[in-house]
XYZ file of C-alpha atoms in Angstrom:
357
model
C 32.208 -32.662 8.066
C 35.214 -33.355 10.201
C 35.165 -31.906 13.686
C 38.535 -30.384 12.964
C 37.307 -28.528 9.931
C 37.003 -24.813 10.572
C 33.522 -23.276 10.621
C 32.604 -20.832 7.877
C 29.806 -18.407 7.069
C 28.845 -20.502 4.073
C 28.635 -23.645 6.224
C 26.371 -21.718 8.607
C 24.054 -21.136 5.668
C 24.898 -17.623 4.478
C 26.041 -17.323 0.840
C 27.754 -13.992 0.276
C 28.373 -14.651 -3.383
C 24.653 -15.250 -3.964
C 23.931 -11.956 -2.238
C 26.416 -10.170 -4.468
C 24.749 -11.773 -7.516
C 21.343 -10.521 -6.332
C 22.672 -6.954 -6.073
C 23.961 -7.121 -9.640
C 20.638 -8.396 -10.935
C 18.626 -5.671 -9.177
C 20.742 -2.723 -10.272
C 18.931 -2.170 -13.586
C 15.536 -1.981 -11.858
C 16.683 0.407 -9.165
C 18.196 2.659 -11.857
C 14.733 3.093 -13.389
C 13.477 4.804 -10.206
C 16.065 7.619 -10.228
C 14.881 11.150 -9.692
C 17.113 14.129 -10.507
C 17.920 14.493 -6.806
C 19.723 11.105 -6.754
C 21.238 10.964 -10.217
C 25.008 10.704 -10.080
C 25.156 10.308 -6.302
C 26.887 7.000 -5.904
C 24.702 4.058 -6.719
C 23.426 0.701 -5.390
C 25.914 -1.054 -3.270
C 26.983 1.840 -1.128
C 26.562 1.944 2.646
C 23.872 4.604 2.455
C 21.472 5.983 -0.113
C 21.893 9.662 -0.993
C 19.400 12.352 -1.941
C 20.365 15.967 -2.902
C 18.460 18.001 -0.319
C 19.202 21.215 -2.132
C 16.151 20.439 -4.130
C 14.166 21.447 -1.074
C 15.362 25.047 -1.314
C 12.310 25.911 -3.355
C 10.153 25.276 -0.243
C 9.585 28.122 2.219
C 9.330 25.701 5.145
C 9.754 22.082 4.026
C 8.369 19.438 6.382
C 9.809 15.940 5.989
C 7.307 13.081 6.385
C 8.330 9.453 7.023
C 6.466 6.157 6.969
C 7.317 2.490 7.231
C 5.350 -0.657 6.566
C 5.414 -4.158 5.307
C 3.078 -6.441 3.331
C 2.031 -8.900 5.975
C 1.121 -12.527 5.333
C 0.434 -11.746 1.633
C 4.049 -12.648 1.120
C 3.207 -16.272 1.858
C 0.830 -16.382 -1.120
C 3.559 -15.022 -3.347
C 5.897 -17.738 -2.043
C 3.311 -20.518 -2.654
C 2.616 -19.274 -6.168
C 6.219 -18.590 -7.018
C 5.315 -15.079 -8.086
C 7.755 -12.495 -6.666
C 7.500 -9.476 -8.947
C 4.231 -8.021 -7.733
C 4.626 -7.978 -3.957
C 6.889 -4.899 -4.235
C 3.955 -2.914 -5.612
C 2.143 -3.703 -2.349
C 5.068 -2.573 -0.266
C 5.416 0.760 -2.015
C 1.685 1.408 -1.929
C 1.477 0.752 1.803
C 4.281 3.270 2.441
C 3.792 6.107 -0.032
C 0.071 6.269 0.357
C 0.550 6.876 4.065
C 2.892 9.754 3.208
C 0.515 11.437 0.830
C -2.259 11.575 3.512
C -0.576 14.632 4.951
C -0.074 16.057 1.460
C 3.573 14.980 1.191
C 5.225 14.106 -2.083
C 7.132 10.824 -1.762
C 10.821 11.431 -2.458
C 12.629 8.201 -1.803
C 12.312 4.710 -0.283
C 14.573 2.049 1.136
C 13.649 -1.627 1.405
C 14.487 -4.559 3.662
C 14.224 -8.078 2.375
C 14.736 -10.936 4.729
C 15.149 -14.473 3.301
C 15.927 -17.941 4.597
C 18.263 -18.475 1.621
C 19.291 -16.001 -1.077
C 18.056 -17.017 -4.476
C 19.434 -14.123 -6.555
C 16.770 -14.225 -9.272
C 13.999 -14.313 -6.695
C 15.430 -11.366 -4.700
C 15.870 -9.482 -7.955
C 12.251 -10.133 -8.872
C 11.112 -8.719 -5.548
C 13.188 -5.601 -6.050
C 11.890 -5.277 -9.586
C 8.370 -5.007 -8.179
C 9.477 -2.459 -5.589
C 11.193 -0.418 -8.302
C 8.121 -0.515 -10.539
C 6.011 0.590 -7.598
C 8.421 3.466 -6.972
C 8.062 4.567 -10.595
C 4.281 4.581 -10.180
C 4.694 6.620 -6.964
C 7.215 9.069 -8.478
C 9.852 8.314 -5.862
C 13.364 6.981 -5.963
C 14.573 3.645 -4.527
C 17.882 4.724 -3.060
C 18.985 1.578 -1.308
C 18.066 -1.298 0.940
C 19.198 -4.425 2.654
C 18.937 -8.138 1.885
C 19.441 -10.257 4.926
C 19.891 -14.078 4.937
C 18.618 -15.823 8.010
C 19.211 -19.545 7.778
C 17.789 -21.506 10.667
C 15.256 -18.794 11.414
C 13.479 -18.887 8.037
C 13.030 -21.825 5.671
C 15.001 -21.772 2.409
C 12.006 -20.448 0.464
C 10.645 -18.120 3.153
C 10.975 -14.346 2.955
C 9.536 -11.080 4.270
C 9.709 -7.484 3.032
C 9.475 -4.097 4.661
C 10.214 -0.575 3.504
C 10.512 3.009 4.701
C 9.796 6.171 2.737
C 10.486 9.877 3.096
C 8.376 12.689 1.576
C 8.112 16.481 1.783
C 5.296 18.932 2.073
C 5.200 22.717 2.385
C 4.227 23.609 5.913
C 1.288 25.792 4.926
C -0.024 23.001 2.681
C 0.077 20.295 5.381
C -3.173 18.336 5.418
C -4.707 17.172 8.675
C -7.854 17.230 10.788
C -7.580 20.971 11.346
C -8.619 21.601 7.717
C -11.748 19.484 7.786
C -15.001 21.484 7.865
C -18.680 20.828 8.277
C -20.219 20.430 4.841
C -17.120 18.831 3.295
C -17.690 15.953 0.945
C -16.208 12.483 1.223
C -14.929 11.094 -2.119
C -14.049 7.430 -2.339
C -11.413 6.003 -4.626
C -11.789 2.368 -5.733
C -9.301 -0.236 -4.499
C -7.752 -2.822 -6.797
C -8.922 -5.565 -4.464
C -7.825 -6.664 -1.015
C -4.622 -4.575 -1.143
C -2.345 -5.845 1.696
C -4.530 -6.054 4.736
C -6.497 -8.784 6.411
C -4.677 -11.683 4.745
C -4.513 -13.667 7.948
C -8.324 -13.697 7.931
C -8.479 -14.311 4.190
C -6.067 -17.219 4.372
C -7.915 -18.739 7.288
C -11.190 -18.543 5.347
C -10.149 -19.816 1.947
C -7.618 -22.457 3.080
C -8.705 -23.662 6.524
C -12.463 -23.254 6.311
C -13.252 -23.508 2.547
C -10.397 -25.881 1.738
C -9.682 -24.108 -1.557
C -6.368 -24.139 -3.405
C -4.622 -21.167 -5.104
C -5.069 -22.703 -8.568
C -8.887 -22.956 -8.172
C -10.733 -21.195 -10.976
C -13.297 -18.810 -9.474
C -16.040 -17.788 -11.852
C -16.759 -14.533 -9.994
C -13.118 -13.445 -10.449
C -12.635 -14.651 -13.983
C -9.297 -16.029 -12.924
C -7.745 -18.222 -10.260
C -8.010 -17.644 -6.601
C -4.286 -17.072 -6.340
C -4.278 -14.489 -9.099
C -7.041 -12.575 -7.382
C -5.372 -12.648 -3.996
C -2.040 -11.447 -5.426
C -3.578 -8.441 -7.231
C -1.198 -5.624 -6.268
C -2.194 -2.776 -4.042
C -3.201 0.379 -5.949
C -0.755 3.225 -5.544
C -2.624 6.549 -5.224
C 0.142 9.004 -4.356
C 0.388 10.752 -7.734
C -3.367 10.817 -8.043
C -3.750 12.483 -4.675
C -1.024 14.981 -5.441
C -2.776 15.828 -8.690
C -5.858 16.597 -6.710
C -4.022 19.002 -4.455
C -2.802 20.816 -7.586
C -6.135 21.054 -9.389
C -8.539 21.826 -6.542
C -8.856 22.466 -2.810
C -8.363 19.342 -0.685
C -8.941 19.291 3.062
C -7.773 15.740 3.800
C -7.014 12.192 2.740
C -7.376 8.890 4.503
C -5.520 5.716 3.390
C -7.766 2.727 3.988
C -5.533 -0.006 5.429
C -5.750 -2.184 8.529
C -8.790 -1.294 10.546
C -11.013 -0.675 7.605
C -12.675 2.405 6.127
C -14.473 3.766 9.119
C -11.550 3.460 11.556
C -9.013 5.003 9.136
C -11.358 7.802 8.159
C -11.976 8.639 11.811
C -8.249 9.244 12.239
C -8.468 12.472 10.179
C -11.776 13.822 11.523
C -11.411 16.485 14.185
C -13.313 16.523 17.471
C -16.794 17.930 17.030
C -17.254 16.645 13.484
C -18.434 13.372 12.085
C -17.977 11.558 8.741
C -20.903 9.542 7.335
C -20.208 7.185 4.439
C -23.167 5.694 2.566
C -22.571 2.043 1.653
C -25.281 2.279 -1.096
C -22.921 4.378 -3.242
C -20.822 1.349 -4.309
C -20.712 -2.363 -4.664
C -17.717 -4.140 -3.069
C -15.827 -6.460 -5.373
C -16.578 -10.187 -5.530
C -13.596 -11.108 -3.335
C -15.081 -9.367 -0.341
C -18.365 -11.171 -0.786
C -16.594 -14.470 -1.172
C -14.573 -14.058 1.977
C -17.679 -13.125 3.927
C -19.720 -16.070 2.687
C -17.025 -18.738 2.753
C -16.000 -17.893 6.264
C -19.439 -16.875 7.574
C -17.801 -13.590 8.564
C -20.078 -10.945 9.972
C -20.238 -7.694 7.975
C -18.797 -5.546 10.725
C -15.877 -7.912 11.070
C -15.234 -7.731 7.322
C -15.424 -3.946 7.383
C -12.919 -3.551 10.172
C -10.519 -5.917 8.540
C -10.775 -5.328 4.742
C -11.067 -2.165 2.637
C -14.370 -3.317 1.069
C -13.498 -1.771 -2.297
C -12.290 1.679 -1.149
C -8.527 2.206 -0.934
C -8.258 5.957 -0.485
C -10.573 8.761 0.642
C -10.365 12.440 -0.284
C -12.214 15.046 1.719
C -12.948 18.224 -0.268
C -15.203 21.313 -0.036
C -18.536 20.912 -1.768
C -17.506 23.311 -4.556
C -14.444 21.194 -5.312
C -16.289 17.907 -5.945
C -16.735 18.205 -9.701
C -13.080 19.163 -10.349
C -11.922 16.361 -8.047
C -14.006 13.703 -9.677
C -12.933 14.897 -13.208
C -9.245 14.934 -12.196
C -9.457 11.362 -10.881
C -11.410 10.150 -13.918
C -8.840 11.635 -16.226
C -6.191 9.688 -14.335
C -8.095 6.409 -14.668
C -9.209 6.302 -10.994
C -12.765 5.177 -10.353
C -14.180 7.578 -7.741
C -17.547 8.770 -6.430
C -19.222 10.870 -3.756
C -19.580 8.577 -0.806
C -20.532 10.738 2.112
C -20.301 14.035 4.014
C -18.910 15.752 7.067
C -21.479 16.868 9.683
C -21.609 17.929 13.280
C -20.745 15.088 15.622
C -23.950 15.261 17.629
C -24.573 12.137 19.573
C -22.186 9.997 17.519
C -19.655 8.111 19.603
C -17.013 7.863 16.879
C -15.591 10.161 14.223
C -16.815 8.106 11.224
C -19.441 5.472 10.390
C -20.856 3.554 7.455
C -24.577 3.738 6.906
C -27.149 1.947 4.747
C -26.583 -1.282 2.717
C -24.182 -1.925 -0.164
C -25.462 -1.553 -3.689
C -26.061 -4.909 -5.394
């Protein structure tokens, strides 16, 4: 290029036309997420997403809940495999299942996709996954942002983040103040690793074990890459169904920090949650990571979900209805523990016993 040639955005690596093409490709998927509160209120491509708040008039005292999250280094596996239409499920799950912990119904989400270079079909595939996740969560995808960062990210590199808003009636807000001695801990099975601990997982399977993503793993019945990309389970509608069919005192979304640490976050001072490991068998992927990396059990448990993605805490007389409701919705669940006096326990929750084999 001649020194006298004027600089341009395109020459700097930003392709506005490709960005516009990506928006056109994603519109059909975003439309599938519409709730009545967003229908007819502009559309994708505006400067802000709109939601008709008059829908909240049916609440006596509506409390808005918000959450934001990303997917972490799991996005690098999607990039390596060239699979972009599942990572959005992970993003939605990480956001909406934080919202539902307080009893909030997810209303809408926005997303942020950062790329080194806009490949319209790739961006549209990511948004397709986000939209499908929003449908599973019952919320609308009202907008987002795609940012091109040449020079900071490689041409095939990307990251995703999202924010969600939900609503809960004030007198139905769930939190530690509702938990009582004698309550029962119900575990809901995860779909796999979900979206936490992938820095450890990648270190173990790539750096220590020297495996490749196309390796067939007998225990999985599929390739390593297919197992690691299994989308995060989205529990929001299942949890909301529980609140409608029986009494629920609390939820805990099992993400970074593991089961015990996340459960402790919703246990009030003076009480203690005990979860019995013998009530379930973690999936093969957890055993593989532990053995391949010689990872100690406690390290695994504070990093990965170990097969439990969501916890419900219910009164003892609500257990049967809760388990039936979840079974009817196709969620594998079981009684995993109980709430007792804290006694001499130093923390609010702990795992006891050994896993079933």
